[in-house]
């Protein structure tokens, strides 16, 4: 039996060869404080050297890196789902592959998680001081206000890639393209607890964003109504008489 993993960092990346080495270097530096950590990198159909660069970096640093490659891009949500299913830890941290999320914020997410007693939960990062263009910030504010007005998930910045939740919680959620933007609402929909932690946000220094006005805002509004429908259909049972499998169950025969 190998050592049990305690924390898995999931990084979806597409065409991020110029950012991935620095990001992994920072992530390994932070996560060495957590015994048994692992990083799961999902290359979502990159056409550059993202995967090779990541492998070389991990080898040079001596960090544990699991890599999965999609032959064709299926989007960030699909890449996250692939990474989480390949992870072997109880706790999952997610992070974008463009370097704008700061791995130094991971300890704050873990510290907040230690205060939660619920079985299902999500700690969501909040990029209070975003380092994006004014147009991108406007789109994000609009999307967040519309989403919160309808879903009441209590998260000011659901688009932040930095989140922490139990792997078992994620596996209970209905999943779909763009679902990563609605993780807090979906977790709340199954009775989970939500908490928010302010995190750092950095400007993109290389590469190009994979989102535009259509797939960031308007497609997100279509997804929003789909999530609203899902939340009205979720039924979470309350178990009142659990039975231990080691305890005999008496059966009374009737004539």
PDB file of N, CA, C and O in Angstrom, residues 157-224:
ATOM      1  N   UNK A 157     -17.763  35.768  -6.067  1.00  0.00           N
ATOM      2  CA  UNK A 157     -16.844  35.590  -7.201  1.00  0.00           C
ATOM      3  C   UNK A 157     -16.761  34.118  -7.573  1.00  0.00           C
ATOM      4  O   UNK A 157     -15.739  33.466  -7.360  1.00  0.00           O
ATOM      5  N   UNK A 158     -17.834  33.583  -8.119  1.00  0.00           N
ATOM      6  CA  UNK A 158     -17.864  32.150  -8.391  1.00  0.00           C
ATOM      7  C   UNK A 158     -16.915  31.745  -9.513  1.00  0.00           C
ATOM      8  O   UNK A 158     -16.588  30.572  -9.661  1.00  0.00           O
ATOM      9  N   UNK A 159     -16.438  32.705 -10.314  1.00  0.00           N
ATOM     10  CA  UNK A 159     -15.528  32.389 -11.401  1.00  0.00           C
ATOM     11  C   UNK A 159     -14.095  32.167 -10.964  1.00  0.00           C
ATOM     12  O   UNK A 159     -13.260  31.746 -11.768  1.00  0.00           O
ATOM     13  N   UNK A 160     -13.782  32.437  -9.696  1.00  0.00           N
ATOM     14  CA  UNK A 160     -12.422  32.222  -9.215  1.00  0.00           C
ATOM     15  C   UNK A 160     -12.090  30.733  -9.251  1.00  0.00           C
ATOM     16  O   UNK A 160     -12.822  29.904  -8.703  1.00  0.00           O
ATOM     17  N   UNK A 161     -10.966  30.398  -9.881  1.00  0.00           N
ATOM     18  CA  UNK A 161     -10.594  28.996 -10.012  1.00  0.00           C
ATOM     19  C   UNK A 161     -10.111  28.354  -8.732  1.00  0.00           C
ATOM     20  O   UNK A 161     -10.064  27.124  -8.617  1.00  0.00           O
ATOM     21  N   UNK A 162      -9.765  29.167  -7.735  1.00  0.00           N
ATOM     22  CA  UNK A 162      -9.208  28.647  -6.487  1.00  0.00           C
ATOM     23  C   UNK A 162     -10.337  28.263  -5.531  1.00  0.00           C
ATOM     24  O   UNK A 162     -11.043  29.121  -4.990  1.00  0.00           O
ATOM     25  N   UNK A 163     -10.507  26.953  -5.342  1.00  0.00           N
ATOM     26  CA  UNK A 163     -11.549  26.426  -4.464  1.00  0.00           C
ATOM     27  C   UNK A 163     -11.019  25.186  -3.748  1.00  0.00           C
ATOM     28  O   UNK A 163     -10.097  24.522  -4.239  1.00  0.00           O
ATOM     29  N   UNK A 164     -11.645  24.865  -2.619  1.00  0.00           N
ATOM     30  CA  UNK A 164     -11.297  23.663  -1.864  1.00  0.00           C
ATOM     31  C   UNK A 164     -12.581  22.957  -1.450  1.00  0.00           C
ATOM     32  O   UNK A 164     -13.527  23.606  -0.984  1.00  0.00           O
ATOM     33  N   UNK A 165     -12.612  21.637  -1.617  1.00  0.00           N
ATOM     34  CA  UNK A 165     -13.780  20.845  -1.217  1.00  0.00           C
ATOM     35  C   UNK A 165     -13.370  19.382  -1.098  1.00  0.00           C
ATOM     36  O   UNK A 165     -12.349  18.967  -1.659  1.00  0.00           O
ATOM     37  N   UNK A 166     -14.140  18.579  -0.375  1.00  0.00           N
ATOM     38  CA  UNK A 166     -13.842  17.153  -0.329  1.00  0.00           C
ATOM     39  C   UNK A 166     -14.108  16.494  -1.690  1.00  0.00           C
ATOM     40  O   UNK A 166     -15.055  16.871  -2.394  1.00  0.00           O
ATOM     41  N   UNK A 167     -13.285  15.543  -2.037  1.00  0.00           N
ATOM     42  CA  UNK A 167     -13.495  14.809  -3.287  1.00  0.00           C
ATOM     43  C   UNK A 167     -14.863  14.127  -3.277  1.00  0.00           C
ATOM     44  O   UNK A 167     -15.558  14.087  -4.297  1.00  0.00           O
ATOM     45  N   UNK A 168     -15.259  13.593  -2.118  1.00  0.00           N
ATOM     46  CA  UNK A 168     -16.545  12.906  -2.017  1.00  0.00           C
ATOM     47  C   UNK A 168     -17.709  13.856  -2.290  1.00  0.00           C
ATOM     48  O   UNK A 168     -18.741  13.449  -2.836  1.00  0.00           O
ATOM     49  N   UNK A 169     -17.544  15.127  -1.917  1.00  0.00           N
ATOM     50  CA  UNK A 169     -18.590  16.116  -2.195  1.00  0.00           C
ATOM     51  C   UNK A 169     -18.739  16.326  -3.694  1.00  0.00           C
ATOM     52  O   UNK A 169     -19.857  16.331  -4.236  1.00  0.00           O
ATOM     53  N   UNK A 170     -17.617  16.507  -4.376  1.00  0.00           N
ATOM     54  CA  UNK A 170     -17.664  16.732  -5.820  1.00  0.00           C
ATOM     55  C   UNK A 170     -18.350  15.575  -6.539  1.00  0.00           C
ATOM     56  O   UNK A 170     -19.140  15.787  -7.476  1.00  0.00           O
ATOM     57  N   UNK A 171     -18.069  14.361  -6.123  1.00  0.00           N
ATOM     58  CA  UNK A 171     -18.616  13.188  -6.806  1.00  0.00           C
ATOM     59  C   UNK A 171     -20.128  13.052  -6.622  1.00  0.00           C
ATOM     60  O   UNK A 171     -20.762  12.273  -7.331  1.00  0.00           O
ATOM     61  N   UNK A 172     -20.701  13.812  -5.718  1.00  0.00           N
ATOM     62  CA  UNK A 172     -22.159  13.807  -5.537  1.00  0.00           C
ATOM     63  C   UNK A 172     -22.865  14.787  -6.473  1.00  0.00           C
ATOM     64  O   UNK A 172     -24.091  14.736  -6.603  1.00  0.00           O
ATOM     65  N   UNK A 173     -22.102  15.696  -7.089  1.00  0.00           N
ATOM     66  CA  UNK A 173     -22.710  16.786  -7.848  1.00  0.00           C
ATOM     67  C   UNK A 173     -23.075  16.371  -9.263  1.00  0.00           C
ATOM     68  O   UNK A 173     -22.346  15.609  -9.902  1.00  0.00           O
ATOM     69  N   UNK A 174     -24.193  16.900  -9.781  1.00  0.00           N
ATOM     70  CA  UNK A 174     -24.437  16.766 -11.221  1.00  0.00           C
ATOM     71  C   UNK A 174     -23.387  17.593 -11.948  1.00  0.00           C
ATOM     72  O   UNK A 174     -23.015  18.670 -11.477  1.00  0.00           O
ATOM     73  N   UNK A 175     -22.885  17.115 -13.074  1.00  0.00           N
ATOM     74  CA  UNK A 175     -21.788  17.820 -13.732  1.00  0.00           C
ATOM     75  C   UNK A 175     -22.094  18.044 -15.199  1.00  0.00           C
ATOM     76  O   UNK A 175     -22.748  17.236 -15.852  1.00  0.00           O
ATOM     77  N   UNK A 176     -21.604  19.157 -15.730  1.00  0.00           N
ATOM     78  CA  UNK A 176     -21.908  19.575 -17.096  1.00  0.00           C
ATOM     79  C   UNK A 176     -20.874  20.596 -17.516  1.00  0.00           C
ATOM     80  O   UNK A 176     -20.123  21.119 -16.679  1.00  0.00           O
ATOM     81  N   UNK A 177     -20.825  20.917 -18.795  1.00  0.00           N
ATOM     82  CA  UNK A 177     -19.894  21.920 -19.295  1.00  0.00           C
ATOM     83  C   UNK A 177     -20.165  23.257 -18.611  1.00  0.00           C
ATOM     84  O   UNK A 177     -21.322  23.668 -18.463  1.00  0.00           O
ATOM     85  N   UNK A 178     -19.111  23.938 -18.171  1.00  0.00           N
ATOM     86  CA  UNK A 178     -19.172  25.201 -17.429  1.00  0.00           C
ATOM     87  C   UNK A 178     -19.647  25.001 -15.991  1.00  0.00           C
ATOM     88  O   UNK A 178     -19.899  25.977 -15.281  1.00  0.00           O
ATOM     89  N   UNK A 179     -19.752  23.754 -15.555  1.00  0.00           N
ATOM     90  CA  UNK A 179     -20.230  23.491 -14.200  1.00  0.00           C
ATOM     91  C   UNK A 179     -19.310  24.025 -13.121  1.00  0.00           C
ATOM     92  O   UNK A 179     -19.751  24.239 -11.988  1.00  0.00           O
ATOM     93  N   UNK A 180     -18.022  24.252 -13.449  1.00  0.00           N
ATOM     94  CA  UNK A 180     -17.086  24.727 -12.422  1.00  0.00           C
ATOM     95  C   UNK A 180     -17.486  26.088 -11.861  1.00  0.00           C
ATOM     96  O   UNK A 180     -17.116  26.438 -10.750  1.00  0.00           O
ATOM     97  N   UNK A 181     -18.239  26.869 -12.634  1.00  0.00           N
ATOM     98  CA  UNK A 181     -18.664  28.184 -12.163  1.00  0.00           C
ATOM     99  C   UNK A 181     -19.791  28.092 -11.133  1.00  0.00           C
ATOM    100  O   UNK A 181     -20.108  29.088 -10.473  1.00  0.00           O
ATOM    101  N   UNK A 182     -20.385  26.932 -11.016  1.00  0.00           N
ATOM    102  CA  UNK A 182     -21.555  26.789 -10.142  1.00  0.00           C
ATOM    103  C   UNK A 182     -21.313  25.800  -9.000  1.00  0.00           C
ATOM    104  O   UNK A 182     -22.264  25.345  -8.371  1.00  0.00           O
ATOM    105  N   UNK A 183     -20.051  25.483  -8.724  1.00  0.00           N
ATOM    106  CA  UNK A 183     -19.768  24.519  -7.667  1.00  0.00           C
ATOM    107  C   UNK A 183     -20.372  24.940  -6.327  1.00  0.00           C
ATOM    108  O   UNK A 183     -21.026  24.131  -5.655  1.00  0.00           O
ATOM    109  N   UNK A 184     -20.218  26.195  -5.873  1.00  0.00           N
ATOM    110  CA  UNK A 184     -20.828  26.559  -4.589  1.00  0.00           C
ATOM    111  C   UNK A 184     -22.345  26.360  -4.564  1.00  0.00           C
ATOM    112  O   UNK A 184     -22.890  25.834  -3.582  1.00  0.00           O
ATOM    113  N   UNK A 185     -23.032  26.760  -5.626  1.00  0.00           N
ATOM    114  CA  UNK A 185     -24.489  26.596  -5.670  1.00  0.00           C
ATOM    115  C   UNK A 185     -24.873  25.123  -5.660  1.00  0.00           C
ATOM    116  O   UNK A 185     -25.832  24.718  -4.985  1.00  0.00           O
ATOM    117  N   UNK A 186     -24.131  24.288  -6.381  1.00  0.00           N
ATOM    118  CA  UNK A 186     -24.428  22.863  -6.423  1.00  0.00           C
ATOM    119  C   UNK A 186     -24.155  22.204  -5.075  1.00  0.00           C
ATOM    120  O   UNK A 186     -24.910  21.321  -4.646  1.00  0.00           O
ATOM    121  N   UNK A 187     -23.073  22.623  -4.416  1.00  0.00           N
ATOM    122  CA  UNK A 187     -22.762  22.079  -3.087  1.00  0.00           C
ATOM    123  C   UNK A 187     -23.850  22.480  -2.097  1.00  0.00           C
ATOM    124  O   UNK A 187     -24.314  21.656  -1.294  1.00  0.00           O
ATOM    125  N   UNK A 188     -24.283  23.729  -2.152  1.00  0.00           N
ATOM    126  CA  UNK A 188     -25.367  24.155  -1.272  1.00  0.00           C
ATOM    127  C   UNK A 188     -26.644  23.384  -1.589  1.00  0.00           C
ATOM    128  O   UNK A 188     -27.438  23.079  -0.681  1.00  0.00           O
ATOM    129  N   UNK A 189     -26.837  23.047  -2.852  1.00  0.00           N
ATOM    130  CA  UNK A 189     -28.026  22.314  -3.253  1.00  0.00           C
ATOM    131  C   UNK A 189     -28.126  20.920  -2.653  1.00  0.00           C
ATOM    132  O   UNK A 189     -29.225  20.379  -2.514  1.00  0.00           O
ATOM    133  N   UNK A 190     -26.981  20.320  -2.284  1.00  0.00           N
ATOM    134  CA  UNK A 190     -27.012  19.003  -1.639  1.00  0.00           C
ATOM    135  C   UNK A 190     -26.893  19.129  -0.122  1.00  0.00           C
ATOM    136  O   UNK A 190     -26.620  18.150   0.575  1.00  0.00           O
ATOM    137  N   UNK A 191     -27.081  20.358   0.380  1.00  0.00           N
ATOM    138  CA  UNK A 191     -27.058  20.578   1.822  1.00  0.00           C
ATOM    139  C   UNK A 191     -25.700  20.914   2.390  1.00  0.00           C
ATOM    140  O   UNK A 191     -25.523  20.914   3.614  1.00  0.00           O
ATOM    141  N   UNK A 192     -24.715  21.217   1.538  1.00  0.00           N
ATOM    142  CA  UNK A 192     -23.374  21.517   1.993  1.00  0.00           C
ATOM    143  C   UNK A 192     -23.213  22.941   2.495  1.00  0.00           C
ATOM    144  O   UNK A 192     -24.072  23.798   2.275  1.00  0.00           O
ATOM    145  N   UNK A 193     -22.085  23.190   3.150  1.00  0.00           N
ATOM    146  CA  UNK A 193     -21.778  24.501   3.709  1.00  0.00           C
ATOM    147  C   UNK A 193     -20.812  25.243   2.785  1.00  0.00           C
ATOM    148  O   UNK A 193     -19.900  24.641   2.209  1.00  0.00           O
ATOM    149  N   UNK A 194     -21.001  26.555   2.663  1.00  0.00           N
ATOM    150  CA  UNK A 194     -20.170  27.392   1.801  1.00  0.00           C
ATOM    151  C   UNK A 194     -19.445  28.431   2.638  1.00  0.00           C
ATOM    152  O   UNK A 194     -20.024  29.035   3.537  1.00  0.00           O
ATOM    153  N   UNK A 195     -18.170  28.637   2.348  1.00  0.00           N
ATOM    154  CA  UNK A 195     -17.391  29.697   2.999  1.00  0.00           C
ATOM    155  C   UNK A 195     -16.566  30.409   1.925  1.00  0.00           C
ATOM    156  O   UNK A 195     -16.259  29.834   0.874  1.00  0.00           O
ATOM    157  N   UNK A 196     -16.211  31.655   2.197  1.00  0.00           N
ATOM    158  CA  UNK A 196     -15.480  32.484   1.235  1.00  0.00           C
ATOM    159  C   UNK A 196     -14.197  32.987   1.876  1.00  0.00           C
ATOM    160  O   UNK A 196     -14.197  33.408   3.037  1.00  0.00           O
ATOM    161  N   UNK A 197     -13.109  32.939   1.120  1.00  0.00           N
ATOM    162  CA  UNK A 197     -11.817  33.437   1.582  1.00  0.00           C
ATOM    163  C   UNK A 197     -11.260  34.396   0.532  1.00  0.00           C
ATOM    164  O   UNK A 197     -11.207  34.048  -0.656  1.00  0.00           O
ATOM    165  N   UNK A 198     -10.865  35.594   0.948  1.00  0.00           N
ATOM    166  CA  UNK A 198     -10.241  36.524   0.005  1.00  0.00           C
ATOM    167  C   UNK A 198      -8.880  35.985  -0.427  1.00  0.00           C
ATOM    168  O   UNK A 198      -8.090  35.524   0.404  1.00  0.00           O
ATOM    169  N   UNK A 199      -8.617  36.033  -1.743  1.00  0.00           N
ATOM    170  CA  UNK A 199      -7.360  35.516  -2.274  1.00  0.00           C
ATOM    171  C   UNK A 199      -6.720  36.542  -3.195  1.00  0.00           C
ATOM    172  O   UNK A 199      -7.369  37.463  -3.689  1.00  0.00           O
ATOM    173  N   UNK A 200      -5.444  36.337  -3.428  1.00  0.00           N
ATOM    174  CA  UNK A 200      -4.687  37.203  -4.319  1.00  0.00           C
ATOM    175  C   UNK A 200      -5.056  36.904  -5.770  1.00  0.00           C
ATOM    176  O   UNK A 200      -5.467  35.792  -6.103  1.00  0.00           O
ATOM    177  N   UNK A 201      -4.917  37.900  -6.630  1.00  0.00           N
ATOM    178  CA  UNK A 201      -5.126  37.693  -8.058  1.00  0.00           C
ATOM    179  C   UNK A 201      -4.044  38.445  -8.808  1.00  0.00           C
ATOM    180  O   UNK A 201      -3.708  39.580  -8.476  1.00  0.00           O
ATOM    181  N   UNK A 202      -3.484  37.777  -9.814  1.00  0.00           N
ATOM    182  CA  UNK A 202      -2.333  38.337 -10.512  1.00  0.00           C
ATOM    183  C   UNK A 202      -2.647  38.515 -11.996  1.00  0.00           C
ATOM    184  O   UNK A 202      -3.451  37.769 -12.562  1.00  0.00           O
ATOM    185  N   UNK A 203      -2.029  39.475 -12.646  1.00  0.00           N
ATOM    186  CA  UNK A 203      -2.254  39.639 -14.086  1.00  0.00           C
ATOM    187  C   UNK A 203      -1.644  38.489 -14.868  1.00  0.00           C
ATOM    188  O   UNK A 203      -0.648  37.893 -14.453  1.00  0.00           O
ATOM    189  N   UNK A 204      -2.262  38.156 -15.973  1.00  0.00           N
ATOM    190  CA  UNK A 204      -1.690  37.148 -16.864  1.00  0.00           C
ATOM    191  C   UNK A 204      -0.428  37.731 -17.489  1.00  0.00           C
ATOM    192  O   UNK A 204      -0.454  38.831 -18.043  1.00  0.00           O
ATOM    193  N   UNK A 205       0.668  36.983 -17.423  1.00  0.00           N
ATOM    194  CA  UNK A 205       1.941  37.487 -17.947  1.00  0.00           C
ATOM    195  C   UNK A 205       2.303  36.901 -19.299  1.00  0.00           C
ATOM    196  O   UNK A 205       3.184  37.416 -19.987  1.00  0.00           O
ATOM    197  N   UNK A 206       1.633  35.811 -19.694  1.00  0.00           N
ATOM    198  CA  UNK A 206       1.931  35.173 -20.982  1.00  0.00           C
ATOM    199  C   UNK A 206       0.717  34.389 -21.435  1.00  0.00           C
ATOM    200  O   UNK A 206      -0.173  34.065 -20.634  1.00  0.00           O
ATOM    201  N   UNK A 207       0.676  34.090 -22.728  1.00  0.00           N
ATOM    202  CA  UNK A 207      -0.446  33.326 -23.262  1.00  0.00           C
ATOM    203  C   UNK A 207      -1.690  34.184 -23.404  1.00  0.00           C
ATOM    204  O   UNK A 207      -1.689  35.389 -23.133  1.00  0.00           O
ATOM    205  N   UNK A 208      -2.790  33.541 -23.821  1.00  0.00           N
ATOM    206  CA  UNK A 208      -4.041  34.255 -24.036  1.00  0.00           C
ATOM    207  C   UNK A 208      -5.178  33.560 -23.314  1.00  0.00           C
ATOM    208  O   UNK A 208      -5.177  32.345 -23.145  1.00  0.00           O
ATOM    209  N   UNK A 209      -6.166  34.361 -22.905  1.00  0.00           N
ATOM    210  CA  UNK A 209      -7.322  33.824 -22.211  1.00  0.00           C
ATOM    211  C   UNK A 209      -8.144  32.944 -23.135  1.00  0.00           C
ATOM    212  O   UNK A 209      -8.232  33.187 -24.348  1.00  0.00           O
ATOM    213  N   UNK A 210      -8.767  31.905 -22.568  1.00  0.00           N
ATOM    214  CA  UNK A 210      -9.606  30.992 -23.355  1.00  0.00           C
ATOM    215  C   UNK A 210     -11.061  31.433 -23.363  1.00  0.00           C
ATOM    216  O   UNK A 210     -11.917  30.754 -23.910  1.00  0.00           O
ATOM    217  N   UNK A 211     -11.356  32.589 -22.713  1.00  0.00           N
ATOM    218  CA  UNK A 211     -12.734  33.059 -22.614  1.00  0.00           C
ATOM    219  C   UNK A 211     -12.916  34.380 -23.340  1.00  0.00           C
ATOM    220  O   UNK A 211     -12.003  35.190 -23.434  1.00  0.00           O
ATOM    221  N   UNK A 212     -14.129  34.584 -23.842  1.00  0.00           N
ATOM    222  CA  UNK A 212     -14.494  35.847 -24.468  1.00  0.00           C
ATOM    223  C   UNK A 212     -15.878  36.257 -23.957  1.00  0.00           C
ATOM    224  O   UNK A 212     -16.441  35.612 -23.072  1.00  0.00           O
ATOM    225  N   UNK A 213     -16.429  37.331 -24.525  1.00  0.00           N
ATOM    226  CA  UNK A 213     -17.711  37.833 -24.028  1.00  0.00           C
ATOM    227  C   UNK A 213     -18.818  36.795 -24.146  1.00  0.00           C
ATOM    228  O   UNK A 213     -19.714  36.714 -23.301  1.00  0.00           O
ATOM    229  N   UNK A 214     -18.774  35.978 -25.197  1.00  0.00           N
ATOM    230  CA  UNK A 214     -19.845  34.997 -25.382  1.00  0.00           C
ATOM    231  C   UNK A 214     -19.746  33.881 -24.359  1.00  0.00           C
ATOM    232  O   UNK A 214     -20.688  33.624 -23.611  1.00  0.00           O
ATOM    233  N   UNK A 215     -18.599  33.192 -24.288  1.00  0.00           N
ATOM    234  CA  UNK A 215     -18.541  32.019 -23.414  1.00  0.00           C
ATOM    235  C   UNK A 215     -18.366  32.382 -21.950  1.00  0.00           C
ATOM    236  O   UNK A 215     -18.514  31.535 -21.076  1.00  0.00           O
ATOM    237  N   UNK A 216     -18.084  33.647 -21.655  1.00  0.00           N
ATOM    238  CA  UNK A 216     -17.942  34.053 -20.256  1.00  0.00           C
ATOM    239  C   UNK A 216     -19.265  34.538 -19.680  1.00  0.00           C
ATOM    240  O   UNK A 216     -19.618  34.211 -18.547  1.00  0.00           O
ATOM    241  N   UNK A 217     -20.013  35.349 -20.431  1.00  0.00           N
ATOM    242  CA  UNK A 217     -21.204  35.992 -19.873  1.00  0.00           C
ATOM    243  C   UNK A 217     -22.495  35.415 -20.416  1.00  0.00           C
ATOM    244  O   UNK A 217     -23.325  34.892 -19.681  1.00  0.00           O
ATOM    245  N   UNK A 218     -22.665  35.470 -21.737  1.00  0.00           N
ATOM    246  CA  UNK A 218     -23.967  35.108 -22.294  1.00  0.00           C
ATOM    247  C   UNK A 218     -24.218  33.603 -22.226  1.00  0.00           C
ATOM    248  O   UNK A 218     -25.318  33.173 -21.861  1.00  0.00           O
ATOM    249  N   UNK A 219     -23.201  32.799 -22.534  1.00  0.00           N
ATOM    250  CA  UNK A 219     -23.384  31.354 -22.373  1.00  0.00           C
ATOM    251  C   UNK A 219     -23.589  31.015 -20.912  1.00  0.00           C
ATOM    252  O   UNK A 219     -24.337  30.099 -20.559  1.00  0.00           O
ATOM    253  N   UNK A 220     -22.922  31.779 -20.005  1.00  0.00           N
ATOM    254  CA  UNK A 220     -23.083  31.548 -18.575  1.00  0.00           C
ATOM    255  C   UNK A 220     -24.510  31.793 -18.116  1.00  0.00           C
ATOM    256  O   UNK A 220     -24.993  31.128 -17.197  1.00  0.00           O
ATOM    257  N   UNK A 221     -25.197  32.750 -18.735  1.00  0.00           N
ATOM    258  CA  UNK A 221     -26.587  33.025 -18.370  1.00  0.00           C
ATOM    259  C   UNK A 221     -27.472  31.842 -18.753  1.00  0.00           C
ATOM    260  O   UNK A 221     -28.380  31.451 -18.002  1.00  0.00           O
ATOM    261  N   UNK A 222     -27.201  31.225 -19.901  1.00  0.00           N
ATOM    262  CA  UNK A 222     -27.948  30.023 -20.292  1.00  0.00           C
ATOM    263  C   UNK A 222     -27.714  28.906 -19.284  1.00  0.00           C
ATOM    264  O   UNK A 222     -28.648  28.213 -18.868  1.00  0.00           O
ATOM    265  N   UNK A 223     -26.453  28.729 -18.874  1.00  0.00           N
ATOM    266  CA  UNK A 223     -26.130  27.708 -17.878  1.00  0.00           C
ATOM    267  C   UNK A 223     -26.841  27.995 -16.559  1.00  0.00           C
ATOM    268  O   UNK A 223     -27.257  27.074 -15.854  1.00  0.00           O
ATOM    269  N   UNK A 224     -26.969  29.265 -16.228  1.00  0.00           N
ATOM    270  CA  UNK A 224     -27.583  29.657 -14.968  1.00  0.00           C
ATOM    271  C   UNK A 224     -29.002  29.117 -14.848  1.00  0.00           C
ATOM    272  O   UNK A 224     -29.401  28.593 -13.796  1.00  0.00           O
TER     273      UNK A 224
END
